[in-house]
Coordinates of C-alpha atoms in Angstrom, one line a residue:
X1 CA 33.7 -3.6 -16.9
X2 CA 34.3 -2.5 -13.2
X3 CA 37.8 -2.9 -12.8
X4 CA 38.8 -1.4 -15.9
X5 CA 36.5 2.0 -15.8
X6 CA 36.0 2.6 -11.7
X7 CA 39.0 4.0 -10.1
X8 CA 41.8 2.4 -8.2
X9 CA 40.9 2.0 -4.2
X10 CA 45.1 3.5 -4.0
X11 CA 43.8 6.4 -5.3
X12 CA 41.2 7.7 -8.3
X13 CA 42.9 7.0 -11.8
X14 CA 40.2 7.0 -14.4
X15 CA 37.5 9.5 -13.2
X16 CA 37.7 13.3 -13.0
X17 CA 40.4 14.2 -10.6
X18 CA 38.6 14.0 -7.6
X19 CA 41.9 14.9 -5.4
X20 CA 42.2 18.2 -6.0
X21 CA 39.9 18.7 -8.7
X22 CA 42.1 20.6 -11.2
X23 CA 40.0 22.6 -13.1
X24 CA 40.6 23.8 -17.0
X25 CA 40.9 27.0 -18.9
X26 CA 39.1 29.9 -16.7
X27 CA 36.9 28.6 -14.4
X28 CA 33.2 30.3 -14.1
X29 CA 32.9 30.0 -10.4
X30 CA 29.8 30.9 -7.4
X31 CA 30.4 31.7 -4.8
X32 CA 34.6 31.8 -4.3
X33 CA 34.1 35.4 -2.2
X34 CA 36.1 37.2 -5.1
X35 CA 35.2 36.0 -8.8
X36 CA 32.4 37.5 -10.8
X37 CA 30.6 36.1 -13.8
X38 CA 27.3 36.9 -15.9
X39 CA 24.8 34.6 -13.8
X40 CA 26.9 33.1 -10.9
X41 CA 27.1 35.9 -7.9
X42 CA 28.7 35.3 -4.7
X43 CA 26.6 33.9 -1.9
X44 CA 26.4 37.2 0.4
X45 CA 25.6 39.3 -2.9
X46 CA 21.5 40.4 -3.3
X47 CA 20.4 39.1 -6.6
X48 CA 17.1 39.7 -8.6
X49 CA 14.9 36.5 -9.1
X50 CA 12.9 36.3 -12.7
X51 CA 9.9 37.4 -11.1
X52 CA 11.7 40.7 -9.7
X53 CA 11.4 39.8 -6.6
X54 CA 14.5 40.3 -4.5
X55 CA 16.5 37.1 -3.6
X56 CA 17.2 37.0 0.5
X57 CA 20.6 36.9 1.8
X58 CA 22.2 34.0 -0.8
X59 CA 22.5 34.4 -4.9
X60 CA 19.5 32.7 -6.9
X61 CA 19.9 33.4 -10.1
X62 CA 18.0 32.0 -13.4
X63 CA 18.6 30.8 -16.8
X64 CA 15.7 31.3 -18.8
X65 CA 13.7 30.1 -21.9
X66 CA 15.7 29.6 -24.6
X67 CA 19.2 31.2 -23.0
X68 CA 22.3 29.1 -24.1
X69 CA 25.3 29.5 -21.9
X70 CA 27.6 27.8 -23.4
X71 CA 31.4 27.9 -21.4
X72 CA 33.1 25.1 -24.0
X73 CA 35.0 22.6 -23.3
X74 CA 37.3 24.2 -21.5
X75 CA 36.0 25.8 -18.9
X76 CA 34.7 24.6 -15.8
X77 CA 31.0 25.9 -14.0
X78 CA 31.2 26.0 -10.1
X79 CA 28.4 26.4 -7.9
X80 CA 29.9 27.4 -4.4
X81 CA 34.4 27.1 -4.7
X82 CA 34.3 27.8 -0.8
X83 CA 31.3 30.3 0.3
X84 CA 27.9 28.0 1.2
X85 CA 24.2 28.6 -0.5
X86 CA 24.6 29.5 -3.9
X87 CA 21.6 28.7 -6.1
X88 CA 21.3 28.5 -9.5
X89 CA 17.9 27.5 -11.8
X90 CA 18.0 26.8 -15.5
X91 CA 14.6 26.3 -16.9
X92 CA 12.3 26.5 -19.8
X93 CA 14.5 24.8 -22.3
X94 CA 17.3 26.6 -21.7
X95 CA 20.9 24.8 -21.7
X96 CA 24.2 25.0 -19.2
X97 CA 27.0 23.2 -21.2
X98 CA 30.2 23.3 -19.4
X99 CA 33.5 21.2 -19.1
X100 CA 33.4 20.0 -15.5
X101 CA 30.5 20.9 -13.2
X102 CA 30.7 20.8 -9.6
X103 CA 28.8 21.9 -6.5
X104 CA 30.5 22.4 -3.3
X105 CA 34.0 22.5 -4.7
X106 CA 36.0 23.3 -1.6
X107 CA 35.7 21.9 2.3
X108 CA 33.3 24.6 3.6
X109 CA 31.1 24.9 0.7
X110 CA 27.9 23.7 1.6
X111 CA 23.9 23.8 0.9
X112 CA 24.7 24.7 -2.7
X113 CA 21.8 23.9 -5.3
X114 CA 21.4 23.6 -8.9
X115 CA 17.6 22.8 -10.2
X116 CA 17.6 22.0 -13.9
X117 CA 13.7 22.0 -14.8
X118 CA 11.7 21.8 -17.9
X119 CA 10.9 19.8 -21.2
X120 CA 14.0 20.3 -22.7
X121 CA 15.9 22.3 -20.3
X122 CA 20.0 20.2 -20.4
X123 CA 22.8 20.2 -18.3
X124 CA 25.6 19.0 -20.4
X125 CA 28.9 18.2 -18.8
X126 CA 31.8 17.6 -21.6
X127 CA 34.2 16.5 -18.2
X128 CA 32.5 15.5 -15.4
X129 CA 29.7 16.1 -13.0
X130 CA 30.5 16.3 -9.6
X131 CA 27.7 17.2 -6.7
X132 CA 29.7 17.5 -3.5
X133 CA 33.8 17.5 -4.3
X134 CA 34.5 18.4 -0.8
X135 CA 31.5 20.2 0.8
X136 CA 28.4 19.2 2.2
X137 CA 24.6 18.9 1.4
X138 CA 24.9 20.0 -2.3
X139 CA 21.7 19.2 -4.1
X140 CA 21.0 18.4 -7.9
X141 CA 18.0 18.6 -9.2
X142 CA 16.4 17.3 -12.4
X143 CA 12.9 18.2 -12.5
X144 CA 9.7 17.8 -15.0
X145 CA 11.5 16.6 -18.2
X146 CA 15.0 18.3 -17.1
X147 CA 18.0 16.4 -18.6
X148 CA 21.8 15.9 -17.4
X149 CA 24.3 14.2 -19.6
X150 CA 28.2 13.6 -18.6
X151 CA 30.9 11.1 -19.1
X152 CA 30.7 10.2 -15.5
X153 CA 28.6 11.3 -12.2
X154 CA 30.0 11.9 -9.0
X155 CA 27.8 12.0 -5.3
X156 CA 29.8 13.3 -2.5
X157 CA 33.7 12.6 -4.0
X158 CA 36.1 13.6 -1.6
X159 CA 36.1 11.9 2.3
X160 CA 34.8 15.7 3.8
X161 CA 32.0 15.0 1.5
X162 CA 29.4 14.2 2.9
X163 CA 25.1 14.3 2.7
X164 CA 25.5 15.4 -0.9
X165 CA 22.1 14.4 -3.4
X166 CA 21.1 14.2 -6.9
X167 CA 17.3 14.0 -7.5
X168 CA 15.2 13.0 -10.2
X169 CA 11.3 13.5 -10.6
X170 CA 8.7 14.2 -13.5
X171 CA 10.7 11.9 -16.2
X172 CA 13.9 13.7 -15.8
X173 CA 17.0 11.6 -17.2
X174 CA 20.6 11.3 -16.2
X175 CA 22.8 9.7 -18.7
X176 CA 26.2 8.9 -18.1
X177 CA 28.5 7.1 -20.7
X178 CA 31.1 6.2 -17.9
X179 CA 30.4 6.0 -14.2
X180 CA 27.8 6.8 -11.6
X181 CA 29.3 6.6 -8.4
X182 CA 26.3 7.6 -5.4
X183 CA 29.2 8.0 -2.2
X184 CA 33.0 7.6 -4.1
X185 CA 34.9 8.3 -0.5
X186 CA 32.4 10.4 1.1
X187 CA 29.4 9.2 3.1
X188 CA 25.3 9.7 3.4
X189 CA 25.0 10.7 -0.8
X190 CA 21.6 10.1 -2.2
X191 CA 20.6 9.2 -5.7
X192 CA 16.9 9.7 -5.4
X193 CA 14.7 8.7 -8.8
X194 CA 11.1 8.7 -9.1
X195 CA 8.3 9.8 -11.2
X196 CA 9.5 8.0 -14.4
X197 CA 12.6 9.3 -14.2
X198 CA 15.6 7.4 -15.5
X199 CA 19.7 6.8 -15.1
X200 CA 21.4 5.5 -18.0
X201 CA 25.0 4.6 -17.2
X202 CA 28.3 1.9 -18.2
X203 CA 28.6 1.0 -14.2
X204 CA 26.8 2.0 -11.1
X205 CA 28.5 1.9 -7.7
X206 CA 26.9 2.9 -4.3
X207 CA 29.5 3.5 -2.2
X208 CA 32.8 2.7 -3.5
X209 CA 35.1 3.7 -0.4
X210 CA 38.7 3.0 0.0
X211 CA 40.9 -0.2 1.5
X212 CA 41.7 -0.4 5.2
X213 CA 39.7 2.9 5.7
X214 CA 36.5 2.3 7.5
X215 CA 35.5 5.8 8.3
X216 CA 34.1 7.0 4.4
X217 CA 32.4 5.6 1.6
X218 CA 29.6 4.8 3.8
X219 CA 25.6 5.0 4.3
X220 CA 25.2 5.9 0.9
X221 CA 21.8 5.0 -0.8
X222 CA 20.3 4.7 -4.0
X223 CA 16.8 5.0 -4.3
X224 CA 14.2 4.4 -7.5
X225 CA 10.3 4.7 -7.0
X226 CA 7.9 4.4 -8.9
X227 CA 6.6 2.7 -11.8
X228 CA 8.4 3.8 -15.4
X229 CA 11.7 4.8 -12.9
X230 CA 14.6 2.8 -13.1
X231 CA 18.4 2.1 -14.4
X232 CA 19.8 0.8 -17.0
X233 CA 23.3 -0.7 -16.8
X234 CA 25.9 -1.9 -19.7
X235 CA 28.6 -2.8 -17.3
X236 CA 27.8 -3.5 -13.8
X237 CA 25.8 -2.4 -10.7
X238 CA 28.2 -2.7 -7.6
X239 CA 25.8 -2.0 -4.0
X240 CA 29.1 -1.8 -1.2
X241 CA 32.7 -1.6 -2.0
X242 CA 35.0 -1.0 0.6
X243 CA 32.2 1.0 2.3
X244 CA 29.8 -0.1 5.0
X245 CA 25.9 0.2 5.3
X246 CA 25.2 1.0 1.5
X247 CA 21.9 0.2 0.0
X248 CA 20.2 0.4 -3.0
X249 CA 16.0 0.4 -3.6
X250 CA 13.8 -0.6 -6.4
X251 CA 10.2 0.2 -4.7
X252 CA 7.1 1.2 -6.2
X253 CA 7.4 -0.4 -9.5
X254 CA 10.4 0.7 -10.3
X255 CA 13.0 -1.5 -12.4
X256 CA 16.8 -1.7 -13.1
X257 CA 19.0 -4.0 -15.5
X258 CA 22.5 -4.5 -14.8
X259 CA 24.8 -7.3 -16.4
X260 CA 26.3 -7.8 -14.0
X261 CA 25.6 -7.6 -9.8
X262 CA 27.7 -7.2 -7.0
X263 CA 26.1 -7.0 -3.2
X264 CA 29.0 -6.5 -0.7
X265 CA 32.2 -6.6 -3.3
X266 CA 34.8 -6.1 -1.2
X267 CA 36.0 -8.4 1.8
X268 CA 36.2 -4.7 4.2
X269 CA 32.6 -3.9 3.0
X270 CA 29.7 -4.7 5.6
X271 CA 25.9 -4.7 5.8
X272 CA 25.3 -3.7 1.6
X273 CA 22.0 -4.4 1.2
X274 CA 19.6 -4.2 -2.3
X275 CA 15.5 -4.3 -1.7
X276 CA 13.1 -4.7 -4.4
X277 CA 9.8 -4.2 -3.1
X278 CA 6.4 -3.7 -4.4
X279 CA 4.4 -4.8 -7.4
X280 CA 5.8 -4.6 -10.5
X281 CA 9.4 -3.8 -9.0
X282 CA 11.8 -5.7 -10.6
X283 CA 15.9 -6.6 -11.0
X284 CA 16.8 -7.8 -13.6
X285 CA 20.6 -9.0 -13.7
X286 CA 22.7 -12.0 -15.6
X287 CA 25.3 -12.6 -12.7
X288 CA 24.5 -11.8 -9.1
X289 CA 27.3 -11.9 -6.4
X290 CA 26.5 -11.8 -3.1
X291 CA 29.5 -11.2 -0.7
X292 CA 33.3 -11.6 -0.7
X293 CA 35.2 -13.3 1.5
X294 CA 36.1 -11.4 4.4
X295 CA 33.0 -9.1 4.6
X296 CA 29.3 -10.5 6.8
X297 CA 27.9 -11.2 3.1
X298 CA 25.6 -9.4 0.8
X299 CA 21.7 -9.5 1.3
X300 CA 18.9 -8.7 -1.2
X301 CA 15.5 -8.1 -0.1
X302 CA 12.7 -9.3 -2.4
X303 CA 9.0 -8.4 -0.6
X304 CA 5.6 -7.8 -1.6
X305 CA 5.2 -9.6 -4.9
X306 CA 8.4 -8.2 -6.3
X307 CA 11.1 -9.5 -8.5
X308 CA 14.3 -10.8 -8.6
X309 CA 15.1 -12.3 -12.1
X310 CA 18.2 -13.9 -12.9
X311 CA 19.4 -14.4 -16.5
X312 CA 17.2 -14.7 -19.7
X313 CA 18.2 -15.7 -23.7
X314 CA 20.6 -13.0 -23.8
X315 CA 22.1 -13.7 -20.5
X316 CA 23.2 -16.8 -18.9
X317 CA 22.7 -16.7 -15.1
X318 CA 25.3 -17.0 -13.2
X319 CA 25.2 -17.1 -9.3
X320 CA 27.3 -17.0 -6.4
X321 CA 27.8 -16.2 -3.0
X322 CA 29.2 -16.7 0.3
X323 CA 28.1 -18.2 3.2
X324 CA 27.2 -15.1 5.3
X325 CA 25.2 -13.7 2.4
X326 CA 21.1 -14.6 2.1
X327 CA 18.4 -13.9 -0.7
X328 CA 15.4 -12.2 1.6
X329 CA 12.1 -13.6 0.4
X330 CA 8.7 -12.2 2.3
X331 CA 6.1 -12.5 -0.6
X332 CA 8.4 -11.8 -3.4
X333 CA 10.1 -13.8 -6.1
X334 CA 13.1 -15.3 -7.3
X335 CA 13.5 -16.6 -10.6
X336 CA 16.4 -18.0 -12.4
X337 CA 16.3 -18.7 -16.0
X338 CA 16.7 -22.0 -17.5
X339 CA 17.7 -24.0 -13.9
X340 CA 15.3 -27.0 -12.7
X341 CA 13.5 -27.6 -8.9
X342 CA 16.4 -29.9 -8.0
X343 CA 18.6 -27.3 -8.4
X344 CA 16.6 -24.2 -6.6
X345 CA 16.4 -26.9 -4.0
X346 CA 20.0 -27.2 -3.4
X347 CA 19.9 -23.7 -2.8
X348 CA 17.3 -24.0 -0.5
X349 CA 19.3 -26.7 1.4
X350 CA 22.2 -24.1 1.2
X351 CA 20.7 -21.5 3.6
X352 CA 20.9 -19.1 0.7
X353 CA 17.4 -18.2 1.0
X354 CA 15.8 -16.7 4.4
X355 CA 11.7 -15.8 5.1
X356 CA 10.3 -13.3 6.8
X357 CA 7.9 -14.6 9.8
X358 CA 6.0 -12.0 10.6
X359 CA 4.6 -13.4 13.7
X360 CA 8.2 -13.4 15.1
X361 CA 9.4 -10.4 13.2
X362 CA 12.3 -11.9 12.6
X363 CA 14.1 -13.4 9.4
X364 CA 14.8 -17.2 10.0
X365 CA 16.3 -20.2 7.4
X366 CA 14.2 -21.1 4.6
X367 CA 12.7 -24.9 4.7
X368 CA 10.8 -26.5 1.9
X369 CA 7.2 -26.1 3.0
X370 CA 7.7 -22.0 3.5
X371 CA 8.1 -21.6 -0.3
X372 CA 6.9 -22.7 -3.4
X373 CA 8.6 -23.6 -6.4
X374 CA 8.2 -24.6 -10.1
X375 CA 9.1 -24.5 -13.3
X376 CA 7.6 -23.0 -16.2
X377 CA 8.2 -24.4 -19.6
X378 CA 8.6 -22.3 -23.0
X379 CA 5.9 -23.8 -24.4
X380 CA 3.6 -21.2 -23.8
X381 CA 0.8 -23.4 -22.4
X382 CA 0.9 -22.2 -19.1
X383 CA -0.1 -18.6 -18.2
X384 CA 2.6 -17.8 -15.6
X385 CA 0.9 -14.2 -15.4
X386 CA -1.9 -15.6 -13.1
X387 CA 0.5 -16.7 -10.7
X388 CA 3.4 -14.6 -10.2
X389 CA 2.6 -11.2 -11.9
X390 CA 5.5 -12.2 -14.8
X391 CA 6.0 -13.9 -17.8
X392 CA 8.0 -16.4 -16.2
X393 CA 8.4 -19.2 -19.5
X394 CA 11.8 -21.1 -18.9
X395 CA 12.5 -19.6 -15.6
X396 CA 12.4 -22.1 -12.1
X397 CA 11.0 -19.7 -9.5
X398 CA 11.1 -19.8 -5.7
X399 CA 8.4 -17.4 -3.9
X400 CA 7.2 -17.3 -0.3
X401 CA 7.8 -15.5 3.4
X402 CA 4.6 -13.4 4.9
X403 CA 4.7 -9.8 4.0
X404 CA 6.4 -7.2 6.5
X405 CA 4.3 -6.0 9.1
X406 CA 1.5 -7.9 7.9
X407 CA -0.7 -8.2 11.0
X408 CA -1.3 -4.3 10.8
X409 CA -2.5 -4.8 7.0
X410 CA -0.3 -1.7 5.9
X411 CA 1.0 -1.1 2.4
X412 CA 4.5 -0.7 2.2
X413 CA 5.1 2.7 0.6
X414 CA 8.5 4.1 0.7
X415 CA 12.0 3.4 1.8
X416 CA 10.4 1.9 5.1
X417 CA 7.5 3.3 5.0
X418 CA 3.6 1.3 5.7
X419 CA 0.6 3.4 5.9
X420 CA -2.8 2.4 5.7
X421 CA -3.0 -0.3 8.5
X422 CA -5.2 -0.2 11.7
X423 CA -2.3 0.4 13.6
X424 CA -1.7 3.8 11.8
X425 CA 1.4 5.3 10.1
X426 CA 4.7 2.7 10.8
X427 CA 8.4 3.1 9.7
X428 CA 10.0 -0.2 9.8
X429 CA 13.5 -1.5 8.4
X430 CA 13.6 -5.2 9.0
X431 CA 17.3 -5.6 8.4
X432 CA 18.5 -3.3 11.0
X433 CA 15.1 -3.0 13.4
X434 CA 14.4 -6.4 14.4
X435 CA 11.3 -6.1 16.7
X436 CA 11.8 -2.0 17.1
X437 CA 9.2 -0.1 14.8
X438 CA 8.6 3.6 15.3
X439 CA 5.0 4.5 15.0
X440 CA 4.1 7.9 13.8
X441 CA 2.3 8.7 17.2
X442 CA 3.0 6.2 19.3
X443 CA 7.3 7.0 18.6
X444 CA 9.3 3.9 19.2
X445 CA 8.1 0.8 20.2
X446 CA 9.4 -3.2 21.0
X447 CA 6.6 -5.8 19.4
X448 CA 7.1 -8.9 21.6
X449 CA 4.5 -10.9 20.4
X450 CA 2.0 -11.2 17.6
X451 CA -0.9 -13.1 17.3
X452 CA -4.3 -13.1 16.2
X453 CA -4.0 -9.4 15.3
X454 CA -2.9 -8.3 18.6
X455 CA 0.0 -7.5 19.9
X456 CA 2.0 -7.3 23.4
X457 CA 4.7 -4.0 22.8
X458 CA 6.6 -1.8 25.2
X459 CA 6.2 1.8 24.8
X460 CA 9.6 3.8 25.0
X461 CA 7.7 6.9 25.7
X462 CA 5.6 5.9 28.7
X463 CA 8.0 3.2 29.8
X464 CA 5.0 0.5 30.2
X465 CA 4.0 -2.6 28.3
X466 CA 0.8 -2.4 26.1
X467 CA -2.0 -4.7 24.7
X468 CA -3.6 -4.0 21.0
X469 CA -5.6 -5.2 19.2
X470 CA -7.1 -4.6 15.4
X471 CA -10.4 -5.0 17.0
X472 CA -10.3 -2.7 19.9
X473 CA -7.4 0.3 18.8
X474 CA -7.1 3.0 19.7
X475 CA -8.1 1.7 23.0
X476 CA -5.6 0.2 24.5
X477 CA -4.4 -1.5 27.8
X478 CA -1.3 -0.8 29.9
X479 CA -0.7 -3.4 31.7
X480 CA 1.8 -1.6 34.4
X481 CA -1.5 0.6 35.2
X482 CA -3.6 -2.3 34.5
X483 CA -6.4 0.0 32.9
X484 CA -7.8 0.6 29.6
X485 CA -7.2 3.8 27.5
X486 CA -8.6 5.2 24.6
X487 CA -5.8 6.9 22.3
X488 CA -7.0 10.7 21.2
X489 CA -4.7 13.0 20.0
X490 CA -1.0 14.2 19.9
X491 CA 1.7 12.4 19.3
X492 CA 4.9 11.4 21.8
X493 CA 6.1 12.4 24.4
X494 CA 2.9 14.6 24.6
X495 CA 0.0 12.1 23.7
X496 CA -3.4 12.6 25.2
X497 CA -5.3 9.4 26.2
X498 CA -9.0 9.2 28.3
X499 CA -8.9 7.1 30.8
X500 CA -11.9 5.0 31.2
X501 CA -11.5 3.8 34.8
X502 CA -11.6 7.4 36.3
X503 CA -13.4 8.3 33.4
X504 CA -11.5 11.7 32.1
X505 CA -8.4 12.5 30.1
X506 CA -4.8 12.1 30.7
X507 CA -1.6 13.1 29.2
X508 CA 1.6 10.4 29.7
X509 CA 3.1 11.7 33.1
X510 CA 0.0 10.3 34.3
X511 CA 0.8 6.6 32.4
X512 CA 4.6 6.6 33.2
X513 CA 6.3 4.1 35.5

């Protein structure tokens, strides 16, 4: 379980030494400005790419079909010890099987890259897998039925660590039989997963941090999209330690199963959040524990006929949380296994549960006639498919809130993301943004009221307020001008508009007040 596998917050007991990063045996290092190896050159060295073409002013060199290097269990594989922009590809079934490997060992080593790509192509780590010890924008990446497989995983380590990722696409697979830690004390690592790709681990923490140290283990994500993409936990899923503004997303149709669920552990940790968003998206967790006392709560986000589902017959759900902490409904679903209406209505009475109102844009306290609820017997009788999406038998479920930005009629796509509206390309976090939405012409804008698919907004860019509507845009009226324009081209600060009153284009200086 979590306290016996992740390490101590006094310091890192369990995992690969992170402080200091002792490394075994002879180390096979990129990238250190003085060690040589067979296929791992220093950064300012040319090197010869597998096409023959020459590399530019960094080392790229490839493993190829079939090529095993194989450096035992005692010795370590570095890509960049304290030189920047090493690069390393193994490919076409080839394997890397090392001890420990780490990118971006040293303070200093940064923009190193490992791609691991291929059916059958395998990273295999006997030690540990670290991407980011203590340098900076190291990238992993598993691509086109690539594996990785280590005891634990290890996303930006050390506190200088920080904007380190590890991505996944084209049914790639991470397996770790410890601990995936996405931010340990360093801040901005990405997990990114999508394209049926998968991460198998015992516990799953984004952004673990460190006691009465507010300054790292922060803005970490986790992110899985698309259907087939997912997790799958045996220990527990932890979303906010000590750290602050550390999310996790299930988008897409992308699942995850964890035991057990912590949002916002630890009492110092502030603004975790976990979304689950699209159809066929789901979490699927025994306990869920939003919050600790101390902290502003933990919030999960369930939108746009998604899933939140709470035990089953192998797990008995379990849920609690503090005050401060809310479930987020706006047109997803909540279901607990084997509760009752009386009891989800309790809950309700609780302020547990908050709606979106997408006519105020604004997330506001549950009452009764803003959701539905109900109860679905095991019986069978009742196709629960028809109304929810799931097979829902035994489960008490509590759905409702309008979807996000649903005057524009958008599809939410990715991490914040809606396209295909009338209004055009949006990006929109509704936990952080309130009214603010940034529109991928328009730039940022204030929506101050919504109504009948029109909308009164101020326009950072021209400094004006502005009438649209779904019936008239792109024309559009300012009212500090008080004139109609009909939105053509560009995008802002450098927008080109025709005016109809004088009858002839018009950039923005022309607008601005």
């Amino acid at each position: 379980m979590f306290h016996s596998h992740l390490p101590s917050t006094r310091g890192c007991a369990r995992i690969i030494p992170l402080a200091g990063l002792a490394l075994a045996g002879h180390a096979l290092v990129a990238g250190d400005g003085s060690q040589a190896s067979p296929f791992l050159n220093s950064a300012v060295t040319p090197a010869t790419l597998d096409t023959g073409a020459a590399a530019p002013d960094y080392a790229w060199n490839v493993i190829d079909t079939g090529t095993a290097e194989n450096f035992n269990a005692s010795t370590d594989a570095i890509l960049g010890n304290t030189t920047s922009r090493n690069r390393l590809t193994v490919k076409s079934g080839a394997t890397l099987s090392d001890h420990l490997g780490c990118l971006g060992k040293n303070t200093g080593a940064d923009g190193n890259l490992l791609i691991v790509t291929g059916a059958g192509t395998k990273w295999i780590n006997s030690s540990g897998l670290i991407a980011g010890n203590n340098g900076g924008a190291n990238a992993v990446r598993l691509e086109d039925g690539a594996s990785a497989t280590s005891p634990d995983c290890v996303i930006s380590g050390q506190r200088a660590a920080s904007d380190n990722s590890l991505m996944l696409s084209g049914a790639s697979s991470l397996v770790a039989t410890g601990q995936v830690y996405v931010g340990a004390y360093g801040n901005r690592a990405t997990l990114h997963v999508r394209g049926a790709s998968t991460v198998t681990a015992t516990n799953l923490c984004v952004g673990l941090g460190q006691e009465n140290d507010a300054d790292h283990g922060n803005g970490n994500q986790a992110v899985f999209l698309d259907a087939g993409s997912g997790f799958t936990l045996t220990g527990e899923l932890t979303v906010g330690g000590h750290g602050d503004r550390n999310e996790l997303h299930l988008q897409l149709g992308a699942t995850g199963f964890s035991p057990v669920t912590y949002v916002g552990r630890e009492a110092d940790g502030n603004d975790s959040v976990l979304k689950v968003k699209g159809t066929g998206s789901e979490l699927y967790t025994g306990t869920l524990i939003l919050g600790a006392t101390g902290n502003n709560g933990g919030k999960v986000v369930v939108a746009d006929s998604a899933l939140l589902r709470l035990g089953s017959p192998a797990y008995s759900a379990s849920l609690s949380y503090t005050p401060e902490s809310h479930i987020c409904l706006s047109g997803g679903c909540f279901a607990i296994y084997w509760s009752s209406a009386p009891e989800m209505r309790a809950k309700l009475a609780d302020k547990l549960f908050l709606v979106w109102d997408d006519a105020q844009a604004l997330w506001r306290e549950a009452e009764e006639a803003d959701v539905w609820i109900n109860t679905y017997s095991l019986s069978g009788d009742y196709d629960s498919l028809r109304e929810v999406g799931y097979n829902l038998a035994g489960y008490t479920i509590i759905r409702g809130g309008d979807s996000i930005l649903q005057w524009s009629d958008s599809t939410s796509a990715r991490q914040g993301w809606f396209t295909g509206g009338w209004y055009g390309t949006l990006y929109y976090d509704d936990v952080t943004f309130g009214h603010w939405l940034w529109h991928g012409a328009h730039g940022w804008q204030y929506v101050y009221s919504i109504g009948g698919g029109a909308l009164v907004l101020w326009d950072c860019a021209t400094g004006a307020w502005w009438y649209v509507s779904k019936d008239s845009y792109p024309m559009m009226y300012c009212f500090s001008s008080e004139k109609w324009y009909y939105f053509m081209s560009g995008s802002a600060p450098d927008r080109v508009f025709w005016d109809y009153q004088a009858d002839w284009t018009c950039d923005e200086t022309a607008i601005m007040h």
